[in-house]
Each structure stands twice: as structure tokens, then as C-alpha cells.
Amino acid sequence: MNIPVWFEIGALVVLVLILVGDLLLAKFRPHIPSTKESTLWVVFYVGLALVFAGLLYFFAGGQYAGEFLTGWALEYSLSIDNLFVFVLIMAQFAVPRRLQQMVLMVGIIIALVLRGVFILLGVAIIENFSPVFYIFGAFLIWTAIKQAMPEGDHDEEVKRENFIVRLLRRRIDISDEYDGNKLRTVVDGKKVWTPMLIVFVAIGVTDLMFAIDSIPAIFSITHNSFLVFTANIFALMGLRQLYFLLGDLLDRLRYLHYGIAVILGFIGIKLVLHAMHVNELPFINNGQHIDWAPDIPIWLSLTVIVVSMAVATIASLVASSRENRAERAAVGE
């Protein structure tokens, strides 16, 4: 079975309308979402992804539904890593909390545009140069090793953003104060940019770096550009609400980067094995496919993703709870 064209068009139209509605809500109703509101929105978007998977199963078959679910779980896991950098950016530029919804929503739109470009490029490269899977796999394994290193990697990402921000400040006039969610304001009778522009640029640079990691990863799950793009949309749509829901909890998820490292390492190995399975490079196995190299099934990929994130999250919360108890005991003494 193939995915019907009418289903693809209809799904994309509905998703774009939801995104536009969410953007308008963030623009015209800037506020700090409550825990209850954030929870309801996250549940809504997760439920929407599951409903979409069910519709895929009904109209296109279990293979496509499984690929979407696994790709969505992968992208959702990797997108949580974005939140750590978003927290650093918000703190660095002192973004008022009630304006953070708008910043995150614009960041999500930038991410979708960038990932759309990367997806189109990725599909074109895969169709014309299958050995690219060797490159994708090696890159993800290298990224996994970096991710597993001692913490501080996010600080390096923010430093790279600072360099771009400094270049921007030298070339345009930027005010010292925010003016609501406006990009332009008037200071002493002169039109200048607000710090909101700097924040958007920093978020955009972050999105670009994460797209470079995540798009090669999802191509290990499916080569279908529609599934790749919709998995990214569903993973990013609830990111704004997840940011406010997790809040201070992000600081307690100290082992999350290990879980993400395991996922990236596993996906990297899967890509290398797939490259070997469809090998066409003349200097490897005389240009023949390597039959013993297995294609890792979708269910195993989904299991590794879910278990890695669950173990990393539980271990983080347990360690944080023990530290809190030890601190309380020390204070009591």
C-alpha cells in the first residue's frame, strides 16, 4: 500500500492550520501558561500524533504507521535536547517570561522551515548517492560520543550563537529594552530593532545545528519525505508547551544527554549497517551488497528510543531526589 495523495495534502493543510492558530494564540495572548494548561496542550499534541498514526495504519498500512511512530519518537526525544539550549538563550537575553511563548513559537516555525530544506536535500542525496548513509552514520556516532562527554556542550553552542549575535550588533541598531513582542521600536525618535531580533537569530542558529543532527537520524527510519516531515512537525508542535511544563525539571534531568547519546549511537550504527546492506562502493566488498549486514527492524529502533529516554529520565529524577534528601538531612543537622 502507498500513502494516498489526498491524505498527504489533507494532513499537511490541517497541520499548517493548527500551527498558524498556535502562532496567533502566542502572538495575541502572551502569557505564562499554567502547569494544567501546558499539560493539556502536550497531551493534545501527543494524542494528535497517535491519532495520525492510526489514520496512517487504516489508509496506508502498518509499515508506514510504524515508521511514523518511530520517527516521531526519535524526533521528539532529540527535540527535548533543544529545550536545554532554549533555557540558556532565554536566560542570557533576559526574555520576559510572558514573551517566551512567542519566542518559542517563532523558533518552531524557523525549525520547520530549516528541516523542510534539509529533508528535500536529504531525499535528493539519498536517491542519487546511497553511500551517503556511511557519512550519516559516522556523523551520528561522532555526535553521540560528543553528547556523552561531560556536560558543557550546550554552553559551547551558546558561545557559537554569541559570535553571530556580536556580528549582528555591530551592523544594526538594537535597543536595550524589549517593547512587548515587537521586532521594531522607536527610541529618541529613531526606529531601531528590539532585543527580540537577537533572540530569534540565536534560536534560529540553534535550530540549524539541531536539524543537522536530527534529519540524518530520521532517514534511518524511513526515506519517505512525507513521513519525515510530519514526524518533525508533530515532534516540534508541542515543544512550546513542553518547555513550560518541564520548567525547573530540566535542571534535574542530568542524565538525559546520556539517553540521547545512546539513541544517536544506535541510529548511527543502524545507518552504517544499512549502508553495508545496500553497499555500492567499489572498494568495499568489490561493490557488492554485504548480505550479512542486517537491516535493524522498526520495532527494535522504537524500543531503544523509548527505553533509553525512560531510563535516563528515571535515573535523573532518582539521583536528584537523593540529593535533595541529603541536603535536607544536612540542614537538619
Tab-separated table of C-alpha atoms in Angstrom:
chain	number	residue	atom	x	y	z
A	1	MET	CA	0.000	0.000	0.000
A	2	ASN	CA	1.029	3.591	-0.635
A	3	ILE	CA	0.023	6.741	1.211
A	4	PRO	CA	-2.842	8.340	-0.780
A	5	VAL	CA	-2.018	11.760	-2.216
A	6	TRP	CA	-5.289	13.202	-0.861
A	7	PHE	CA	-4.269	12.035	2.628
A	8	GLU	CA	-0.867	13.736	2.389
A	9	ILE	CA	-2.355	17.020	1.148
A	10	GLY	CA	-5.189	16.973	3.695
A	11	ALA	CA	-2.836	16.177	6.589
A	12	LEU	CA	-0.417	18.972	5.674
A	13	VAL	CA	-3.272	21.506	5.329
A	14	VAL	CA	-4.672	20.581	8.756
A	15	LEU	CA	-1.226	20.704	10.392
A	16	VAL	CA	-0.436	24.112	8.859
A	17	LEU	CA	-3.783	25.476	10.130
A	18	ILE	CA	-3.025	24.174	13.647
A	19	LEU	CA	0.435	25.763	13.562
A	20	VAL	CA	-0.949	29.100	12.336
A	21	GLY	CA	-3.616	29.032	15.061
A	22	ASP	CA	-0.973	28.283	17.683
A	23	LEU	CA	1.223	31.125	16.392
A	24	LEU	CA	-1.673	33.604	16.502
A	25	LEU	CA	-2.531	32.472	20.021
A	26	ALA	CA	1.049	33.087	21.171
A	27	LYS	CA	1.139	36.494	19.436
A	28	PHE	CA	-2.176	37.941	20.605
A	29	ARG	CA	-2.360	36.291	24.019
A	30	PRO	CA	1.153	36.441	25.515
A	31	HIS	CA	1.048	34.907	28.992
A	32	ILE	CA	2.747	32.405	31.267
A	33	PRO	CA	0.928	29.070	30.792
A	34	SER	CA	-0.092	27.256	33.945
A	35	THR	CA	1.019	23.675	34.580
A	36	LYS	CA	-2.526	22.495	33.838
A	37	GLU	CA	-2.700	24.393	30.538
A	38	SER	CA	0.727	23.142	29.431
A	39	THR	CA	-0.160	19.564	30.369
A	40	LEU	CA	-3.421	19.672	28.389
A	41	TRP	CA	-1.644	21.023	25.315
A	42	VAL	CA	1.134	18.401	25.494
A	43	VAL	CA	-1.458	15.626	25.897
A	44	PHE	CA	-3.408	17.093	22.944
A	45	TYR	CA	-0.377	17.077	20.631
A	46	VAL	CA	0.753	13.609	21.703
A	47	GLY	CA	-2.804	12.338	21.220
A	48	LEU	CA	-2.932	14.007	17.807
A	49	ALA	CA	0.262	12.188	16.765
A	50	LEU	CA	-1.206	8.852	17.873
A	51	VAL	CA	-4.461	9.548	16.001
A	52	PHE	CA	-2.401	10.406	12.905
A	53	ALA	CA	-0.535	7.091	13.243
A	54	GLY	CA	-3.888	5.310	13.494
A	55	LEU	CA	-5.147	7.000	10.318
A	56	LEU	CA	-1.920	6.055	8.547
A	57	TYR	CA	-2.450	2.441	9.624
A	58	PHE	CA	-6.024	2.497	8.266
A	59	PHE	CA	-5.308	4.223	4.948
A	60	ALA	CA	-1.723	3.159	4.177
A	61	GLY	CA	-0.880	0.097	6.280
A	62	GLY	CA	1.138	-0.868	9.352
A	63	GLN	CA	4.573	-0.306	7.771
A	64	TYR	CA	4.023	3.425	7.269
A	65	ALA	CA	2.321	3.796	10.641
A	66	GLY	CA	5.257	2.088	12.367
A	67	GLU	CA	7.797	4.241	10.537
A	68	PHE	CA	5.927	7.411	11.512
A	69	LEU	CA	5.629	6.417	15.182
A	70	THR	CA	9.316	5.531	15.430
A	71	GLY	CA	10.396	8.674	13.564
A	72	TRP	CA	8.152	10.821	15.759
A	73	ALA	CA	9.508	9.228	18.959
A	74	LEU	CA	13.068	9.788	17.716
A	75	GLU	CA	12.499	13.444	16.784
A	76	TYR	CA	10.539	14.102	19.994
A	77	SER	CA	13.415	12.707	22.059
A	78	LEU	CA	16.003	14.786	20.229
A	79	SER	CA	13.829	17.926	20.373
A	80	ILE	CA	13.818	17.769	24.183
A	81	ASP	CA	17.552	18.434	23.976
A	82	ASN	CA	16.668	21.729	22.240
A	83	LEU	CA	14.921	22.854	25.409
A	84	PHE	CA	18.168	22.993	27.388
A	85	VAL	CA	19.656	25.453	24.893
A	86	PHE	CA	16.404	27.429	24.754
A	87	VAL	CA	16.570	27.845	28.544
A	88	LEU	CA	20.137	29.191	28.271
A	89	ILE	CA	19.160	31.602	25.485
A	90	MET	CA	16.108	32.900	27.372
A	91	ALA	CA	18.233	33.499	30.477
A	92	GLN	CA	21.119	35.062	28.576
A	93	PHE	CA	18.922	37.638	26.844
A	94	ALA	CA	16.617	38.127	29.847
A	95	VAL	CA	13.477	37.400	27.815
A	96	PRO	CA	10.398	38.290	29.925
A	97	ARG	CA	8.601	35.054	30.793
A	98	ARG	CA	5.294	36.185	29.303
A	99	LEU	CA	7.042	36.745	25.932
A	100	GLN	CA	8.766	33.369	25.885
A	101	GLN	CA	5.758	31.669	24.236
A	102	MET	CA	6.138	33.888	21.169
A	103	VAL	CA	9.895	33.311	21.019
A	104	LEU	CA	9.437	29.548	21.178
A	105	MET	CA	6.685	29.567	18.550
A	106	VAL	CA	8.811	31.557	16.096
A	107	GLY	CA	11.700	29.200	16.869
A	108	ILE	CA	9.500	26.239	15.972
A	109	ILE	CA	8.481	27.839	12.660
A	110	ILE	CA	12.166	28.510	11.841
A	111	ALA	CA	12.980	24.891	12.735
A	112	LEU	CA	10.258	23.543	10.435
A	113	VAL	CA	11.463	25.669	7.504
A	114	LEU	CA	15.083	24.613	8.024
A	115	ARG	CA	14.171	20.958	8.432
A	116	GLY	CA	11.985	21.103	5.324
A	117	VAL	CA	15.016	22.277	3.332
A	118	PHE	CA	17.241	19.592	4.877
A	119	ILE	CA	14.638	16.897	4.142
A	120	LEU	CA	14.423	17.863	0.467
A	121	LEU	CA	18.221	17.885	0.212
A	122	GLY	CA	18.453	14.576	2.072
A	123	VAL	CA	15.959	12.822	-0.204
A	124	ALA	CA	17.762	14.102	-3.300
A	125	ILE	CA	21.151	12.961	-1.974
A	126	ILE	CA	19.867	9.511	-0.929
A	127	GLU	CA	18.245	8.906	-4.331
A	128	ASN	CA	21.455	9.766	-6.174
A	129	PHE	CA	24.181	8.693	-3.747
A	130	SER	CA	23.258	5.798	-1.443
A	131	PRO	CA	26.768	5.625	0.171
A	132	VAL	CA	25.810	8.838	1.985
A	133	PHE	CA	24.473	6.522	4.713
A	134	TYR	CA	28.087	5.766	5.662
A	135	ILE	CA	28.628	9.515	6.167
A	136	PHE	CA	25.340	9.982	8.060
A	137	GLY	CA	26.117	7.017	10.311
A	138	ALA	CA	29.673	8.130	11.099
A	139	PHE	CA	28.460	11.667	11.824
A	140	LEU	CA	25.790	10.457	14.252
A	141	ILE	CA	28.226	8.162	16.067
A	142	TRP	CA	30.625	11.108	16.447
A	143	THR	CA	27.731	13.273	17.696
A	144	ALA	CA	26.761	10.559	20.189
A	145	ILE	CA	30.308	10.477	21.591
A	146	LYS	CA	30.257	14.272	21.981
A	147	GLN	CA	26.836	14.106	23.637
A	148	ALA	CA	28.083	11.547	26.162
A	149	MET	CA	31.034	13.715	27.164
A	150	PRO	CA	30.924	15.697	30.427
A	151	GLU	CA	28.310	18.444	30.424
A	152	GLY	CA	29.131	21.841	28.989
A	153	ASP	CA	28.395	21.082	25.343
A	154	HIS	CA	25.312	23.326	25.410
A	155	ASP	CA	27.439	26.187	26.675
A	156	GLU	CA	29.644	25.792	23.610
A	157	GLU	CA	26.575	26.035	21.362
A	158	VAL	CA	25.516	29.271	23.047
A	159	LYS	CA	29.056	30.663	22.571
A	160	ARG	CA	28.798	30.000	18.837
A	161	GLU	CA	25.469	31.848	18.846
A	162	ASN	CA	27.091	34.742	20.721
A	163	PHE	CA	29.598	35.165	17.896
A	164	ILE	CA	26.789	35.587	15.366
A	165	VAL	CA	24.908	37.885	17.741
A	166	ARG	CA	28.008	40.086	18.167
A	167	LEU	CA	28.321	40.407	14.398
A	168	LEU	CA	24.673	41.407	14.212
A	169	ARG	CA	25.011	44.036	16.946
A	170	ARG	CA	27.896	45.685	15.118
A	171	ARG	CA	25.869	46.181	11.957
A	172	ILE	CA	22.415	47.275	13.149
A	173	ASP	CA	20.981	49.454	15.917
A	174	ILE	CA	19.375	47.430	18.705
A	175	SER	CA	17.614	48.879	21.746
A	176	ASP	CA	18.415	47.797	25.298
A	177	GLU	CA	14.795	47.142	26.292
A	178	TYR	CA	12.024	44.883	24.984
A	179	ASP	CA	8.844	46.508	23.638
A	180	GLY	CA	6.331	43.689	24.060
A	181	ASN	CA	6.764	41.172	21.254
A	182	LYS	CA	7.678	43.864	18.702
A	183	LEU	CA	10.746	43.499	16.495
A	184	ARG	CA	10.972	47.251	15.837
A	185	THR	CA	10.504	50.152	18.240
A	186	VAL	CA	11.210	53.896	18.467
A	187	VAL	CA	13.955	55.242	20.740
A	188	ASP	CA	14.595	59.007	20.833
A	189	GLY	CA	12.622	59.437	17.625
A	190	LYS	CA	14.682	56.824	15.782
A	191	LYS	CA	13.451	53.405	14.625
A	192	VAL	CA	15.613	50.579	15.970
A	193	TRP	CA	15.403	46.827	16.374
A	194	THR	CA	14.479	45.343	19.756
A	195	PRO	CA	16.433	42.559	21.511
A	196	MET	CA	13.705	40.202	20.243
A	197	LEU	CA	15.527	40.101	16.897
A	198	ILE	CA	18.696	38.876	18.620
A	199	VAL	CA	16.738	36.160	20.422
A	200	PHE	CA	15.150	34.989	17.150
A	201	VAL	CA	18.581	34.809	15.489
A	202	ALA	CA	20.002	32.807	18.436
A	203	ILE	CA	17.035	30.414	18.336
A	204	GLY	CA	17.425	30.071	14.553
A	205	VAL	CA	21.114	29.169	14.854
A	206	THR	CA	20.205	26.563	17.477
A	207	ASP	CA	17.521	25.094	15.211
A	208	LEU	CA	20.010	24.869	12.345
A	209	MET	CA	22.504	22.903	14.463
A	210	PHE	CA	19.853	20.504	15.709
A	211	ALA	CA	18.473	19.988	12.200
A	212	ILE	CA	21.941	18.868	11.078
A	213	ASP	CA	21.785	16.136	13.753
A	214	SER	CA	18.151	15.068	13.577
A	215	ILE	CA	17.445	14.834	9.842
A	216	PRO	CA	20.164	12.223	9.087
A	217	ALA	CA	18.889	10.285	12.117
A	218	ILE	CA	15.291	10.000	10.937
A	219	PHE	CA	16.395	8.840	7.491
A	220	SER	CA	17.498	5.659	9.258
A	221	ILE	CA	13.806	5.048	9.999
A	222	THR	CA	12.167	5.988	6.703
A	223	HIS	CA	13.068	7.519	3.347
A	224	ASN	CA	9.525	8.767	2.793
A	225	SER	CA	9.756	12.591	2.799
A	226	PHE	CA	6.103	12.982	3.886
A	227	LEU	CA	6.645	10.786	6.963
A	228	VAL	CA	9.940	12.506	7.766
A	229	PHE	CA	8.345	15.966	7.602
A	230	THR	CA	5.176	15.075	9.527
A	231	ALA	CA	7.219	13.329	12.243
A	232	ASN	CA	9.196	16.567	12.636
A	233	ILE	CA	6.015	18.670	12.720
A	234	PHE	CA	4.420	16.544	15.433
A	235	ALA	CA	7.666	16.470	17.441
A	236	LEU	CA	8.004	20.259	17.367
A	237	MET	CA	4.363	21.297	17.734
A	238	GLY	CA	4.145	20.596	21.447
A	239	LEU	CA	7.652	21.796	22.234
A	240	ARG	CA	6.494	25.245	23.399
A	241	GLN	CA	4.096	23.805	25.958
A	242	LEU	CA	6.616	21.150	26.989
A	243	TYR	CA	9.095	23.942	27.772
A	244	PHE	CA	6.737	25.456	30.325
A	245	LEU	CA	5.552	22.069	31.621
A	246	LEU	CA	9.042	20.837	32.427
A	247	GLY	CA	10.187	24.226	33.736
A	248	ASP	CA	12.704	23.746	36.526
A	249	LEU	CA	12.584	19.979	35.970
A	250	LEU	CA	15.054	20.406	33.087
A	251	ASP	CA	17.796	21.159	35.612
A	252	ARG	CA	17.111	17.813	37.283
A	253	LEU	CA	17.389	15.764	34.069
A	254	ARG	CA	21.154	15.483	34.415
A	255	TYR	CA	21.456	12.098	32.679
A	256	LEU	CA	19.214	12.910	29.727
A	257	HIS	CA	22.203	13.603	27.498
A	258	TYR	CA	23.356	10.006	28.054
A	259	GLY	CA	19.992	8.704	26.865
A	260	ILE	CA	20.191	10.888	23.766
A	261	ALA	CA	23.793	9.725	23.199
A	262	VAL	CA	22.647	6.080	23.266
A	263	ILE	CA	19.881	6.849	20.765
A	264	LEU	CA	22.210	8.710	18.388
A	265	GLY	CA	24.854	5.997	18.675
A	266	PHE	CA	22.307	3.253	17.965
A	267	ILE	CA	20.882	5.155	14.975
A	268	GLY	CA	24.412	5.810	13.694
A	269	ILE	CA	25.238	2.091	13.828
A	270	LYS	CA	21.913	1.305	12.144
A	271	LEU	CA	22.762	3.686	9.285
A	272	VAL	CA	26.204	2.143	8.805
A	273	LEU	CA	24.695	-1.362	8.742
A	274	HIS	CA	22.095	-0.197	6.228
A	275	ALA	CA	24.862	1.333	4.087
A	276	MET	CA	26.683	-2.007	4.154
A	277	HIS	CA	23.479	-3.871	3.297
A	278	VAL	CA	22.952	-1.747	0.135
A	279	ASN	CA	26.666	-1.132	-0.468
A	280	GLU	CA	27.708	0.116	-3.909
A	281	LEU	CA	31.194	1.443	-3.116
A	282	PRO	CA	33.715	-0.430	-5.316
A	283	PHE	CA	36.432	-0.512	-2.622
A	284	ILE	CA	34.107	-2.244	-0.116
A	285	ASN	CA	33.249	-5.901	-0.838
A	286	ASN	CA	34.018	-5.303	-4.535
A	287	GLY	CA	30.994	-3.027	-4.824
A	288	GLN	CA	28.588	-5.807	-3.826
A	289	HIS	CA	25.907	-5.718	-1.136
A	290	ILE	CA	27.083	-7.122	2.197
A	291	ASP	CA	24.374	-9.691	2.866
A	292	TRP	CA	25.333	-10.461	6.469
A	293	ALA	CA	24.783	-6.817	7.498
A	294	PRO	CA	21.259	-6.766	8.954
A	295	ASP	CA	18.597	-4.105	8.474
A	296	ILE	CA	17.507	-3.349	12.042
A	297	PRO	CA	13.690	-3.606	12.307
A	298	ILE	CA	11.461	-0.648	13.188
A	299	TRP	CA	10.178	-2.218	16.421
A	300	LEU	CA	13.735	-2.542	17.779
A	301	SER	CA	14.519	1.088	16.952
A	302	LEU	CA	11.343	2.250	18.723
A	303	THR	CA	12.169	0.099	21.753
A	304	VAL	CA	15.712	1.507	22.047
A	305	ILE	CA	14.422	5.093	21.793
A	306	VAL	CA	11.686	4.678	24.420
A	307	VAL	CA	13.797	2.642	26.859
A	308	SER	CA	16.824	4.991	26.583
A	309	MET	CA	14.732	8.078	27.354
A	310	ALA	CA	12.826	6.342	30.151
A	311	VAL	CA	15.971	5.036	31.876
A	312	ALA	CA	17.775	8.396	31.566
A	313	THR	CA	14.758	10.296	32.946
A	314	ILE	CA	14.122	7.916	35.855
A	315	ALA	CA	17.816	7.781	36.790
A	316	SER	CA	17.974	11.607	36.734
A	317	LEU	CA	14.917	12.011	38.968
A	318	VAL	CA	16.111	9.350	41.421
A	319	ALA	CA	19.564	10.974	41.699
A	320	SER	CA	18.003	14.418	42.160
A	321	SER	CA	15.639	13.107	44.829
A	322	ARG	CA	18.525	11.528	46.752
A	323	GLU	CA	20.498	14.784	46.621
A	324	ASN	CA	17.509	16.759	47.906
A	325	ARG	CA	17.052	14.332	50.813
A	326	ALA	CA	20.764	14.541	51.636
A	327	GLU	CA	20.638	18.354	51.604
A	328	ARG	CA	17.574	18.420	53.862
A	329	ALA	CA	19.276	15.994	56.242
A	330	ALA	CA	22.415	18.162	56.314
A	331	VAL	CA	20.337	21.264	57.086
A	332	GLY	CA	18.508	19.372	59.847
A	333	GLU	CA	21.795	18.524	61.492
